[in-house]
PDB file of C-alpha atoms in Angstrom:
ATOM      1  CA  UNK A   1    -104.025 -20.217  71.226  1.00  0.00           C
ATOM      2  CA  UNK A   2    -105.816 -20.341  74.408  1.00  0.00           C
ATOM      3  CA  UNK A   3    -109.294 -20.524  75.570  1.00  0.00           C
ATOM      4  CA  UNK A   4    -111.322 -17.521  78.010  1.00  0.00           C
ATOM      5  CA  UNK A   5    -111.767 -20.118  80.744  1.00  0.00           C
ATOM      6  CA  UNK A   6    -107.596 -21.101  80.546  1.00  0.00           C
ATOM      7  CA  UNK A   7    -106.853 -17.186  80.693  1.00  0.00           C
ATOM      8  CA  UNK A   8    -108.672 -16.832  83.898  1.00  0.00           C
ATOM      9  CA  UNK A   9    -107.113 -19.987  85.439  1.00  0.00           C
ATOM     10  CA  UNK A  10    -103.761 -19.129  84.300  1.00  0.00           C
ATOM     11  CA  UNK A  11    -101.618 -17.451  87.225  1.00  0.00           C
ATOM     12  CA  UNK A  12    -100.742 -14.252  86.936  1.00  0.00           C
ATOM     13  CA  UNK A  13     -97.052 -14.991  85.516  1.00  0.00           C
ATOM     14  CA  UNK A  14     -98.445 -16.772  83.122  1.00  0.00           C
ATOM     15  CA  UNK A  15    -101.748 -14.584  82.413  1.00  0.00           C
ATOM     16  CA  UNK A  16     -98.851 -11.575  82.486  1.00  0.00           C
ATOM     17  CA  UNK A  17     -96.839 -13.205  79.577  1.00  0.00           C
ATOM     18  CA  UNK A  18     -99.964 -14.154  77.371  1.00  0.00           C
ATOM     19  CA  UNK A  19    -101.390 -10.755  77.445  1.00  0.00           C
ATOM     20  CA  UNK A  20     -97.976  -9.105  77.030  1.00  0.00           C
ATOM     21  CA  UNK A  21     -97.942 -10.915  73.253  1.00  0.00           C
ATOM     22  CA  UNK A  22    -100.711  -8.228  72.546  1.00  0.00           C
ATOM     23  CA  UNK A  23     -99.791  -5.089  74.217  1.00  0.00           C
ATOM     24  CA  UNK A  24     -96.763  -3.981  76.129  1.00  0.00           C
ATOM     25  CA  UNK A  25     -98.059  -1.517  78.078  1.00  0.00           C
ATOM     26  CA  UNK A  26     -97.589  -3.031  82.043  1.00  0.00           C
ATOM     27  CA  UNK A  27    -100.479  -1.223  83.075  1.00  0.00           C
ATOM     28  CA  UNK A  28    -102.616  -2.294  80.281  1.00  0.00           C
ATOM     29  CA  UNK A  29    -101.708  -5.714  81.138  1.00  0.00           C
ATOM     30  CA  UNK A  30    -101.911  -5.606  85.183  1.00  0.00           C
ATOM     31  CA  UNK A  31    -105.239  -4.055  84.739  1.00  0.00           C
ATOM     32  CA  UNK A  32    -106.381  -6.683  82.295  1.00  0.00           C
ATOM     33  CA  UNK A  33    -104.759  -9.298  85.525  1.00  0.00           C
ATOM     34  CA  UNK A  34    -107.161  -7.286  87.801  1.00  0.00           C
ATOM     35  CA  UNK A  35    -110.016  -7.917  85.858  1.00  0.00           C
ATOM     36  CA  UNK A  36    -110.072 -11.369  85.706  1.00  0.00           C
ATOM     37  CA  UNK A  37    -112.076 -13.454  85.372  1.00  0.00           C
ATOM     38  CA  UNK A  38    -113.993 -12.541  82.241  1.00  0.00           C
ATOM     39  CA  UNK A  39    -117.044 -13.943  81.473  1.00  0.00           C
ATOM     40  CA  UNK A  40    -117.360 -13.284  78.410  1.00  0.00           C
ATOM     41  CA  UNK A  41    -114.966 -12.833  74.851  1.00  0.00           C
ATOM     42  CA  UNK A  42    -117.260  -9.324  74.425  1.00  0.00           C
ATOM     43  CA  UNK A  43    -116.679  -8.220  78.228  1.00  0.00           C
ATOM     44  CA  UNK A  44    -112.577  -9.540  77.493  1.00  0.00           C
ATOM     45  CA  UNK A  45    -112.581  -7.089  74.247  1.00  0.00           C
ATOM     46  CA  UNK A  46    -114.867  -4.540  75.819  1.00  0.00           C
ATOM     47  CA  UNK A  47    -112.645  -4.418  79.514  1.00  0.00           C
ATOM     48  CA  UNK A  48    -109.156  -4.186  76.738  1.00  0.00           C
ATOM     49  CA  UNK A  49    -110.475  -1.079  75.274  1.00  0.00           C
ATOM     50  CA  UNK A  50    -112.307   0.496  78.349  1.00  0.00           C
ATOM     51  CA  UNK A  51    -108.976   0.082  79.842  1.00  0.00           C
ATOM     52  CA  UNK A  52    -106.723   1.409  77.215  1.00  0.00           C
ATOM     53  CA  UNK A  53    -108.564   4.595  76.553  1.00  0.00           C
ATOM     54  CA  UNK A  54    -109.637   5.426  80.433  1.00  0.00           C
ATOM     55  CA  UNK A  55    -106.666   4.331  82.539  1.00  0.00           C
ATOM     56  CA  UNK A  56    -103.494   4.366  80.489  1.00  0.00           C
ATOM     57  CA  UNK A  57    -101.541   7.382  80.037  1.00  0.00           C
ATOM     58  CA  UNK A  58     -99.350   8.705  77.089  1.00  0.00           C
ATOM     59  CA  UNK A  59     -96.283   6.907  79.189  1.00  0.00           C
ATOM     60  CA  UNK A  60     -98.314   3.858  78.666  1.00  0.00           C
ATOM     61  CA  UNK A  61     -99.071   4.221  75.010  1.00  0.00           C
ATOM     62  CA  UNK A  62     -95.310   4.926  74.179  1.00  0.00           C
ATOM     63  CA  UNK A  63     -94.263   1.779  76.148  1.00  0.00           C
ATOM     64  CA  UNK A  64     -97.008  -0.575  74.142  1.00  0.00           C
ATOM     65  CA  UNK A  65     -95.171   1.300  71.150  1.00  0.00           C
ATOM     66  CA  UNK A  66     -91.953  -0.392  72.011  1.00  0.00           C
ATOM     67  CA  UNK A  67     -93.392  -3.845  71.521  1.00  0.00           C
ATOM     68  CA  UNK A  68     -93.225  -3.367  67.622  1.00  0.00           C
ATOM     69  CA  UNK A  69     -90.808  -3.390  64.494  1.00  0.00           C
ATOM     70  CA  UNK A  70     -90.523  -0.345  62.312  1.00  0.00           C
ATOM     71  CA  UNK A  71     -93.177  -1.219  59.100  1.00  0.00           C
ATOM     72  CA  UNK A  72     -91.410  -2.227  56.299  1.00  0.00           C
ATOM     73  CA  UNK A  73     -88.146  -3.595  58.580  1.00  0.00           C
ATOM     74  CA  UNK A  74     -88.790  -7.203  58.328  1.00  0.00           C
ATOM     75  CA  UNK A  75     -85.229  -8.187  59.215  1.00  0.00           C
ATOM     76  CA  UNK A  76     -85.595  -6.987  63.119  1.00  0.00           C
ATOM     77  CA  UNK A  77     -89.069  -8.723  63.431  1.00  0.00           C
ATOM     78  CA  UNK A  78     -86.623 -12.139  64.290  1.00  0.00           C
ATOM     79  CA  UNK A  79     -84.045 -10.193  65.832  1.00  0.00           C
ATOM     80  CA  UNK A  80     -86.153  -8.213  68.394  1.00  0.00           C
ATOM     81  CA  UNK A  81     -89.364  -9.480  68.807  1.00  0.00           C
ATOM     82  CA  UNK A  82     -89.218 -13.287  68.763  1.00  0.00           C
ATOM     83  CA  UNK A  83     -92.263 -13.763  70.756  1.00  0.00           C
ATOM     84  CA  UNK A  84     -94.621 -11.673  68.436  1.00  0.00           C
ATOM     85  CA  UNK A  85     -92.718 -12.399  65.549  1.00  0.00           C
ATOM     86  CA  UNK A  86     -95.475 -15.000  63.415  1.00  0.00           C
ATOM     87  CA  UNK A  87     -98.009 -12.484  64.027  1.00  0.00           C
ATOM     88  CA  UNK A  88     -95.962  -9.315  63.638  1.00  0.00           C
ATOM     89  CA  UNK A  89     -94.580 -10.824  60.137  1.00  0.00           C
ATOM     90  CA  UNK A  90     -98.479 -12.060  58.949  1.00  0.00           C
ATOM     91  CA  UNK A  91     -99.051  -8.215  59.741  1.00  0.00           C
ATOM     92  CA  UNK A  92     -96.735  -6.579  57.496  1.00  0.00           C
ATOM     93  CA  UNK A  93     -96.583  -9.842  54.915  1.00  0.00           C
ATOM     94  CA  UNK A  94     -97.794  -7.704  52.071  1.00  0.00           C
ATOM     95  CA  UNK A  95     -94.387  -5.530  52.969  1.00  0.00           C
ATOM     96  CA  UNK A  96     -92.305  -7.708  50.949  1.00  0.00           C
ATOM     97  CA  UNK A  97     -94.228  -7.077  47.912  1.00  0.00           C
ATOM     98  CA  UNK A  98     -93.608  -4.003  47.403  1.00  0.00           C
ATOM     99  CA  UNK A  99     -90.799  -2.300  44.870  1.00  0.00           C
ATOM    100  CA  UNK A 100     -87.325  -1.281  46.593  1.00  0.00           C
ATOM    101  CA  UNK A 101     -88.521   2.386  45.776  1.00  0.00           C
ATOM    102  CA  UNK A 102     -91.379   1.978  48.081  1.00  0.00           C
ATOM    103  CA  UNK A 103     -89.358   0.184  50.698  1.00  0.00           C
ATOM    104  CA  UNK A 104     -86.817   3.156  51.032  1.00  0.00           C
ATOM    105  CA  UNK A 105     -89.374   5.586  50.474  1.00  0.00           C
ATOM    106  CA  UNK A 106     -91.388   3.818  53.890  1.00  0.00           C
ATOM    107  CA  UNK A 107     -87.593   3.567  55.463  1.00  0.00           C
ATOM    108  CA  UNK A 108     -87.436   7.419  55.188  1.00  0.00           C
ATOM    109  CA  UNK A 109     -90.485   8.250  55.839  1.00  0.00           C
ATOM    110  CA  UNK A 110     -90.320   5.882  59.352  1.00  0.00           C
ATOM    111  CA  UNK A 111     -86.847   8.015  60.097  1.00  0.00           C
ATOM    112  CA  UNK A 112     -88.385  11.263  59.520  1.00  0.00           C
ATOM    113  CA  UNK A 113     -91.773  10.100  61.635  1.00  0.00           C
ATOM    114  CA  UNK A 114     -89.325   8.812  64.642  1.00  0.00           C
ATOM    115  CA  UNK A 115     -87.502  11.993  64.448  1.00  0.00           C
ATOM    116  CA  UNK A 116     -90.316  14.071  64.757  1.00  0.00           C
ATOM    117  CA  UNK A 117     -92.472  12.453  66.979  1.00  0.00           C
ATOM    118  CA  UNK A 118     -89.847  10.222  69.187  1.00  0.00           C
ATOM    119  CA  UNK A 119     -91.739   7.033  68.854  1.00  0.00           C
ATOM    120  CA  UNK A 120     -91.644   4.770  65.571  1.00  0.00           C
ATOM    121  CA  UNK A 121     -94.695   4.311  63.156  1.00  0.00           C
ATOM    122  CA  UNK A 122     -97.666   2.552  64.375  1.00  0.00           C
ATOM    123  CA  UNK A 123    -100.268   1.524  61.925  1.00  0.00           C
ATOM    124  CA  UNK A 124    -102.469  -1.459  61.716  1.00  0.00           C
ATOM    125  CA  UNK A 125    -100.921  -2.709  59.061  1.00  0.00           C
ATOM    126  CA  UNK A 126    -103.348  -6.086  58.201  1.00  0.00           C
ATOM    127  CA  UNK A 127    -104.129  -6.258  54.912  1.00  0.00           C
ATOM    128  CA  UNK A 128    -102.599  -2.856  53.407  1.00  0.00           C
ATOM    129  CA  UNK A 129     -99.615  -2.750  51.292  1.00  0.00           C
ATOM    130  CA  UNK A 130     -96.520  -0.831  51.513  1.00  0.00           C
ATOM    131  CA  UNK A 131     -98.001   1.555  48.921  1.00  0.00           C
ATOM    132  CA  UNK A 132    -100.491   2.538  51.493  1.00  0.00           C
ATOM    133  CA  UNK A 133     -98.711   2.329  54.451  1.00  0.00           C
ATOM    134  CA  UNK A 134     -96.457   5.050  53.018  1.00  0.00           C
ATOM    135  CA  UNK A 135     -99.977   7.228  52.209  1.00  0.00           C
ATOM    136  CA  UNK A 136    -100.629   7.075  55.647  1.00  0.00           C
ATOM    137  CA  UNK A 137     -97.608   7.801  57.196  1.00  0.00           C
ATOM    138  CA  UNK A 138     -97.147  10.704  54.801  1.00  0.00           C
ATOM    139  CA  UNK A 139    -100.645  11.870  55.598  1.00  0.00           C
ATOM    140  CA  UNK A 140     -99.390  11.975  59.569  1.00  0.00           C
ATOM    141  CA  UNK A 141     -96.004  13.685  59.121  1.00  0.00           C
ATOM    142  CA  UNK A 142     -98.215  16.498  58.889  1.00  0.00           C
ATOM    143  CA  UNK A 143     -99.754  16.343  62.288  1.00  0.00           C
ATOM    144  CA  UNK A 144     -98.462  18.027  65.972  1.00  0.00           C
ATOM    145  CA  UNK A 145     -96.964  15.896  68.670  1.00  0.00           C
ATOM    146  CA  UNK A 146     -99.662  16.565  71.046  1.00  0.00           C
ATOM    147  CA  UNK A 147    -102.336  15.361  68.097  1.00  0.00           C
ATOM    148  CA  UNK A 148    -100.351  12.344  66.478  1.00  0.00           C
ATOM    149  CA  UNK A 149    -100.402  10.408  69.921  1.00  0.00           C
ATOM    150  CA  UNK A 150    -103.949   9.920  69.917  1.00  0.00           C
ATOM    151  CA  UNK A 151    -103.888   8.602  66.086  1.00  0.00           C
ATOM    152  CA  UNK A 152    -100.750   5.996  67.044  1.00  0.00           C
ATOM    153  CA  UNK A 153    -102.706   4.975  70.202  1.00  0.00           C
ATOM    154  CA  UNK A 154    -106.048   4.202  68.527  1.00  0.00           C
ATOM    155  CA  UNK A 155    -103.943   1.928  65.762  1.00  0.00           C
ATOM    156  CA  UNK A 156    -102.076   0.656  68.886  1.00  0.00           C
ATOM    157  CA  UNK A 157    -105.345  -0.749  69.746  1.00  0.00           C
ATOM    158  CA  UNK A 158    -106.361  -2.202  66.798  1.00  0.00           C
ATOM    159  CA  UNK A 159    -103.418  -4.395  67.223  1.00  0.00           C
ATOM    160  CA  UNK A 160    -104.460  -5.522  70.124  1.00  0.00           C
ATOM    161  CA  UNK A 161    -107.397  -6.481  69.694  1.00  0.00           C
ATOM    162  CA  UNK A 162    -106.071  -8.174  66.428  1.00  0.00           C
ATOM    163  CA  UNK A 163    -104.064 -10.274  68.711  1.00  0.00           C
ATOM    164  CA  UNK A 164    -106.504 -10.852  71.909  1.00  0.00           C
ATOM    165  CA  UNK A 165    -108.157 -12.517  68.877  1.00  0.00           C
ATOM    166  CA  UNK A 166    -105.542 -14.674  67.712  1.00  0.00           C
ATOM    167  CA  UNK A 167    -104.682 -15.541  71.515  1.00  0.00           C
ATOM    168  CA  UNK A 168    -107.945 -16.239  72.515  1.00  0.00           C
ATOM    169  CA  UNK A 169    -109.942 -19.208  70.213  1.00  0.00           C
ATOM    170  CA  UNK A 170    -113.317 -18.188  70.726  1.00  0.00           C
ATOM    171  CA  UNK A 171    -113.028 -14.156  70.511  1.00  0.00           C
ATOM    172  CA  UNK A 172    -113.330 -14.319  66.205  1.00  0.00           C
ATOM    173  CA  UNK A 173    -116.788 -16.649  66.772  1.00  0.00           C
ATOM    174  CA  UNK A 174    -117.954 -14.874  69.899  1.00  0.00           C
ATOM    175  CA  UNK A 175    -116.836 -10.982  70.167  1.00  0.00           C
ATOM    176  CA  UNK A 176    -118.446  -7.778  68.429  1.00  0.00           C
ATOM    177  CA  UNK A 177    -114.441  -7.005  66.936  1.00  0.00           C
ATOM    178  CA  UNK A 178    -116.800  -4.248  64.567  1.00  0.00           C
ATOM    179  CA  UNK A 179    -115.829  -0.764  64.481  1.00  0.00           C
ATOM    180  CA  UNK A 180    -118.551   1.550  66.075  1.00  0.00           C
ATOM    181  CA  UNK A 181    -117.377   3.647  62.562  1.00  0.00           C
ATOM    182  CA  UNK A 182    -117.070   1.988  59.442  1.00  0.00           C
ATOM    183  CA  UNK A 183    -116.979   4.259  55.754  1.00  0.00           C
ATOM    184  CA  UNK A 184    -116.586   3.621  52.054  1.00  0.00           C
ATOM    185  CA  UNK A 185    -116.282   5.525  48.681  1.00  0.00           C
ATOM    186  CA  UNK A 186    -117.982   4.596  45.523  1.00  0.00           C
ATOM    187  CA  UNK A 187    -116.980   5.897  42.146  1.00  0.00           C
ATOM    188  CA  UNK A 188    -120.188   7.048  40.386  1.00  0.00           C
ATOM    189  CA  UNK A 189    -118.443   8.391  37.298  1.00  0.00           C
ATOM    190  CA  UNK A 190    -117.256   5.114  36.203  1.00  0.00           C
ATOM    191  CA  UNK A 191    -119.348   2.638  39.062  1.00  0.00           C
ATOM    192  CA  UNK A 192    -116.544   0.845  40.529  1.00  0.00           C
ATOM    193  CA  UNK A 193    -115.179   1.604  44.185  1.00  0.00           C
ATOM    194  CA  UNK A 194    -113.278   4.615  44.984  1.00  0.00           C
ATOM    195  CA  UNK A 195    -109.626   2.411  46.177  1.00  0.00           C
ATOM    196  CA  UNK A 196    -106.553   4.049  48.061  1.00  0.00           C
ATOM    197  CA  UNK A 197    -108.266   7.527  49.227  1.00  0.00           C
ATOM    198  CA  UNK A 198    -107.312   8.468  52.034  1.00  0.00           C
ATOM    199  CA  UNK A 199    -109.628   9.375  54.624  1.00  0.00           C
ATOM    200  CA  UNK A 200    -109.161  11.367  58.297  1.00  0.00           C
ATOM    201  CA  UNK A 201    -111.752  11.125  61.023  1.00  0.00           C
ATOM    202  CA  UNK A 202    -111.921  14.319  63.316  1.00  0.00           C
ATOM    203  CA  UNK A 203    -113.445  15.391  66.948  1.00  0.00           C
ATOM    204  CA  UNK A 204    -113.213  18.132  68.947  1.00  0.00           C
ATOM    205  CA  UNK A 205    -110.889  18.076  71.856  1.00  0.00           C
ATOM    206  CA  UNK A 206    -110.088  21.130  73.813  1.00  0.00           C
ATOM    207  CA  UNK A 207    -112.863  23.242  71.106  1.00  0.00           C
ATOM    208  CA  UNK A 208    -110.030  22.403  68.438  1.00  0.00           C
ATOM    209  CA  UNK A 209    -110.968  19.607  65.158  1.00  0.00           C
ATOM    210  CA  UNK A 210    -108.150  17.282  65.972  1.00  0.00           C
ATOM    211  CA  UNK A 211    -107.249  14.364  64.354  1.00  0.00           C
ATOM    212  CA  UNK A 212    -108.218  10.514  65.335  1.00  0.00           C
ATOM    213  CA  UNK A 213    -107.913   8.300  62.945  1.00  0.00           C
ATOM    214  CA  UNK A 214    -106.308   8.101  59.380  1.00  0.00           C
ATOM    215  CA  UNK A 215    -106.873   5.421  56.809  1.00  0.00           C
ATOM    216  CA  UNK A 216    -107.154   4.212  53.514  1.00  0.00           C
ATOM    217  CA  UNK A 217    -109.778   2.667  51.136  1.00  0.00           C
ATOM    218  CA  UNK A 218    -109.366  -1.210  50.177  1.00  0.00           C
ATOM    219  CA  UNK A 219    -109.454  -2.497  46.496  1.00  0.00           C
ATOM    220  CA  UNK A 220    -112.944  -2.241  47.985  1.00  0.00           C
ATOM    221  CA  UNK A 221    -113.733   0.905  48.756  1.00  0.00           C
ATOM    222  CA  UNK A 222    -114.134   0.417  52.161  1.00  0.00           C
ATOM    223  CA  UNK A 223    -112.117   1.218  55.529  1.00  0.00           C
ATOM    224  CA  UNK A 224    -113.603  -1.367  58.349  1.00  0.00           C
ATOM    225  CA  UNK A 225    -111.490  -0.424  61.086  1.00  0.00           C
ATOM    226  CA  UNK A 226    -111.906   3.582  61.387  1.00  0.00           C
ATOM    227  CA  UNK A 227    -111.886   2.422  64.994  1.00  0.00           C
ATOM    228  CA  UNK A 228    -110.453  -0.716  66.926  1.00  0.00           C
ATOM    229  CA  UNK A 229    -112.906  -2.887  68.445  1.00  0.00           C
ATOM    230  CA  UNK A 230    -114.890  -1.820  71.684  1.00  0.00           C
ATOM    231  CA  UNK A 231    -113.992   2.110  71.056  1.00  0.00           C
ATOM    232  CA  UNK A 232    -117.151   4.132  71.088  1.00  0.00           C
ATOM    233  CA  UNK A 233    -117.534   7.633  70.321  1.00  0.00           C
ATOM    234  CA  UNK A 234    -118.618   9.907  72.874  1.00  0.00           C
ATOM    235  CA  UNK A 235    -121.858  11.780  71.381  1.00  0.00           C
ATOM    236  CA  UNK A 236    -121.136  14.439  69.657  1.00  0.00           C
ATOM    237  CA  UNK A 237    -119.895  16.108  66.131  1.00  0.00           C
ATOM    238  CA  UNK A 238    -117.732  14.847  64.054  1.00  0.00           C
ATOM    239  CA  UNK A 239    -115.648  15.467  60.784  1.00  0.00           C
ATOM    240  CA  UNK A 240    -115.124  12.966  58.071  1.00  0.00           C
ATOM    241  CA  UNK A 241    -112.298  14.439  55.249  1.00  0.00           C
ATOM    242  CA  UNK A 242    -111.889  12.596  52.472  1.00  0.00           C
ATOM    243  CA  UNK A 243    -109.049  13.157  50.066  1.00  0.00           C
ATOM    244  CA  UNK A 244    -110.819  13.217  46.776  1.00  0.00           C
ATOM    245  CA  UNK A 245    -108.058  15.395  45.039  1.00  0.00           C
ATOM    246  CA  UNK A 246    -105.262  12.959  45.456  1.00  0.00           C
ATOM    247  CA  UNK A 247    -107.535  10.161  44.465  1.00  0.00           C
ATOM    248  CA  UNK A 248    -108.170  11.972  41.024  1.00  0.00           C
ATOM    249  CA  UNK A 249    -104.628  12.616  40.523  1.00  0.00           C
ATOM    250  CA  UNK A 250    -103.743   8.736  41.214  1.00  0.00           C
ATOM    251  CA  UNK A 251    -106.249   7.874  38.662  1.00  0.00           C
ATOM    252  CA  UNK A 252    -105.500  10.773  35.872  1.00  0.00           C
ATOM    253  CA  UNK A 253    -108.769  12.518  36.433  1.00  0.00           C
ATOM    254  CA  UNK A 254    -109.195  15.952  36.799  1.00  0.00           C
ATOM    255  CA  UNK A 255    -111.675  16.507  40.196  1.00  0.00           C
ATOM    256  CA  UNK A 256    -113.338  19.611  40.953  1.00  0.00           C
ATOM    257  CA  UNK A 257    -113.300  19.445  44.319  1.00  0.00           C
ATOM    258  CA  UNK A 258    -109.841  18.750  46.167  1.00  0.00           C
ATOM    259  CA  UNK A 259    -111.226  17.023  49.503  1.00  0.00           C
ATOM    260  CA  UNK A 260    -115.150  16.413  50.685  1.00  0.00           C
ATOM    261  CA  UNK A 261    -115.752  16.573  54.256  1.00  0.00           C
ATOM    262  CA  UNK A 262    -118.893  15.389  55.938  1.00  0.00           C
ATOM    263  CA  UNK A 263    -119.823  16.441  59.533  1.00  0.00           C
ATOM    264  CA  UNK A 264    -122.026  14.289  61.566  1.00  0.00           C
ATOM    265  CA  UNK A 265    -123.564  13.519  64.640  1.00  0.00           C
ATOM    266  CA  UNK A 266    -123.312  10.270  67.160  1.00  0.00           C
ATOM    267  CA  UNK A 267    -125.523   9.798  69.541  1.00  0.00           C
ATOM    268  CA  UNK A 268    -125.498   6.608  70.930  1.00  0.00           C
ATOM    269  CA  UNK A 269    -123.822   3.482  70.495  1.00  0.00           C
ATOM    270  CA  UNK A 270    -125.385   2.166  67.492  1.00  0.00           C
ATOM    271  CA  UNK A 271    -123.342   1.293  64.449  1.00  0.00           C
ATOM    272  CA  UNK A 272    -122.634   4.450  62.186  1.00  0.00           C
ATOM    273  CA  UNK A 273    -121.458   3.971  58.451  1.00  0.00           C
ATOM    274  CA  UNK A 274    -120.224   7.315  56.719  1.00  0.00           C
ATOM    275  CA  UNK A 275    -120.315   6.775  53.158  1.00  0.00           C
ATOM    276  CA  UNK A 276    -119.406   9.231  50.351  1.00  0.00           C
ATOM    277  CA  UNK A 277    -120.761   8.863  46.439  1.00  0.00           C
ATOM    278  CA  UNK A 278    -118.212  10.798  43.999  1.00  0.00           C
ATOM    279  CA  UNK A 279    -118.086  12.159  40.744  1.00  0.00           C
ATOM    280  CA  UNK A 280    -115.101  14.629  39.336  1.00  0.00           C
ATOM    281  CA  UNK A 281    -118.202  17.395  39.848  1.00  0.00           C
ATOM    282  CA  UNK A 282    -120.038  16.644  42.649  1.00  0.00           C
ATOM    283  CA  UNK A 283    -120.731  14.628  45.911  1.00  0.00           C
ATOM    284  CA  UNK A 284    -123.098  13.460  47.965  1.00  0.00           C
ATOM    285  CA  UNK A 285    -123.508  11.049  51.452  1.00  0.00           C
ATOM    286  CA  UNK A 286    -125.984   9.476  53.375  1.00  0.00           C
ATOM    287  CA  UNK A 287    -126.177   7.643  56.481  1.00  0.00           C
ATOM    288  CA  UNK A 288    -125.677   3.771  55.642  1.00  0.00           C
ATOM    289  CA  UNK A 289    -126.062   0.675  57.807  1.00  0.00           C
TER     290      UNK A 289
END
């Protein structure tokens, strides 16, 4: 680790190779150079993001996608990516938990995801298990080309800015590394978090609903990172989908509605939480803090 005040002294060689160790993407990283010096940890994760989203192109995003192992391929993390490989193996750690089914199930689904799309899987994949990680890859098999970019790139980011925090000391004590959307799912029926549903944010690009972000409930209830840290939605309306049916079948329930999406509005940059209340008959949402 490094402090903010040795990343702006560093030369640009060296600045170059420390930055690189979070995203791949040379003009994420030349642009971060340019920037310098920050004077602050929330301008540093604020300038990543602004950066990412307003100046790098889908080139860009598939050539930060290079800097990763496949999920689930453990083996290659030494192999391939030496330099990332403690942080890239903390990442996927709860990988090797998982049963051999799983494993090959996540091996297939990675083939049939590279196939489609021509890029491998990107996920965020801190603290989820293979079991999920194969949810949400499943969940994205089902999206176009031209949409399923924009999902990998806003996970791209998330890495990131998980790793501009382990590179930088100060960022966990100092930076806002909150998601401007944050959601969770609570289990009225039987009072106890709603865990593993899968849930889809949507906006509207081109007049179309098209998919942003995909995720999954913790043993929780809660998804944290709808969004990666300095992303803000531009105002506007939104779609929330949550996947209520599958969640029922997972736990042997019989639900009465298959899915409950919730449209709402942003309008600033405030902190929005989405939350949905459940029952197998009914549903019902509010806007939470």
């Amino acid at each position: 680790m490094i402090t903010l005040n040795q990343l702006n002294s560093l030369s640009d060689q060296e600045a170059f190779s420390k930055l690189e160790q979070c995203c791949v993407s040379k003009t994420w990283v030349n642009k971060m150079l340019q920037s310098r010096p920050f004077s602050s940890e929330n301008e540093l994760i604020e300038t990543a993001a602004s950066i990412w989203y307003n100046h790098c192109s889908i080139d860009d995003f598939k050539e930060a996608f290079t800097g990763h192992p496949k999920i689930g391929n453990i083996d290659s993390l030494k192999e391939k990516f030496a330099h990332t490989s403690a942080w890239a193996g903390n990442e996927q750690s709860k990988v090797s938990e998982a049963s051999l089914d799983v494993i090959e199930a996540l091996a297939k689904a990675n083939e049939d995801y590279e196939n489609k799309y021509g890029y491998i899987f990107i996920v965020s994949a801190s603290g989820k298990s293979a079991e999920e990680m194969l949810a949400i890859i499943n969940a994205r098999l089902d999206h176009k080309p031209d949409d399923e970019i924009y999902v990998a790139m806003n996970e791209q980011h998330k890495i990131t800015a998980i790793r501009l925090a382990k590179l930088i000391e100060s960022v966990p004590q100092n930076a806002n590394l909150t998601s401007h959307l944050t959601t969770h799912a609570l289990d009225t029926s039987i009072g106890i978090p709603a865990s593993h549903m899968l849930i889809a944010l949507k906006g509207l690009r081109d007049n179309q609903w098209k998919p942003m972000s995909v995720g999954i409930t913790n043993n929780d209830g809660r998804i944290s990172d709808v969004l990666p840290p300095g992303r803000f939605l531009i105002p506007g309306i939104y779609t929330m989908t949550f996947n209520t049916g599958n969640y029922y079948k997972n736990n042997n329930q019989n639900g009465f509605y298959p899915e409950a999406s919730i449209q709402f509005e942003v309008t600033d940059g405030s902190h929005y939480h989405i939350p949905l209340l459940i029952n197998p008959f009914g549903y019902s949402t509010y806007r939470g803090s």
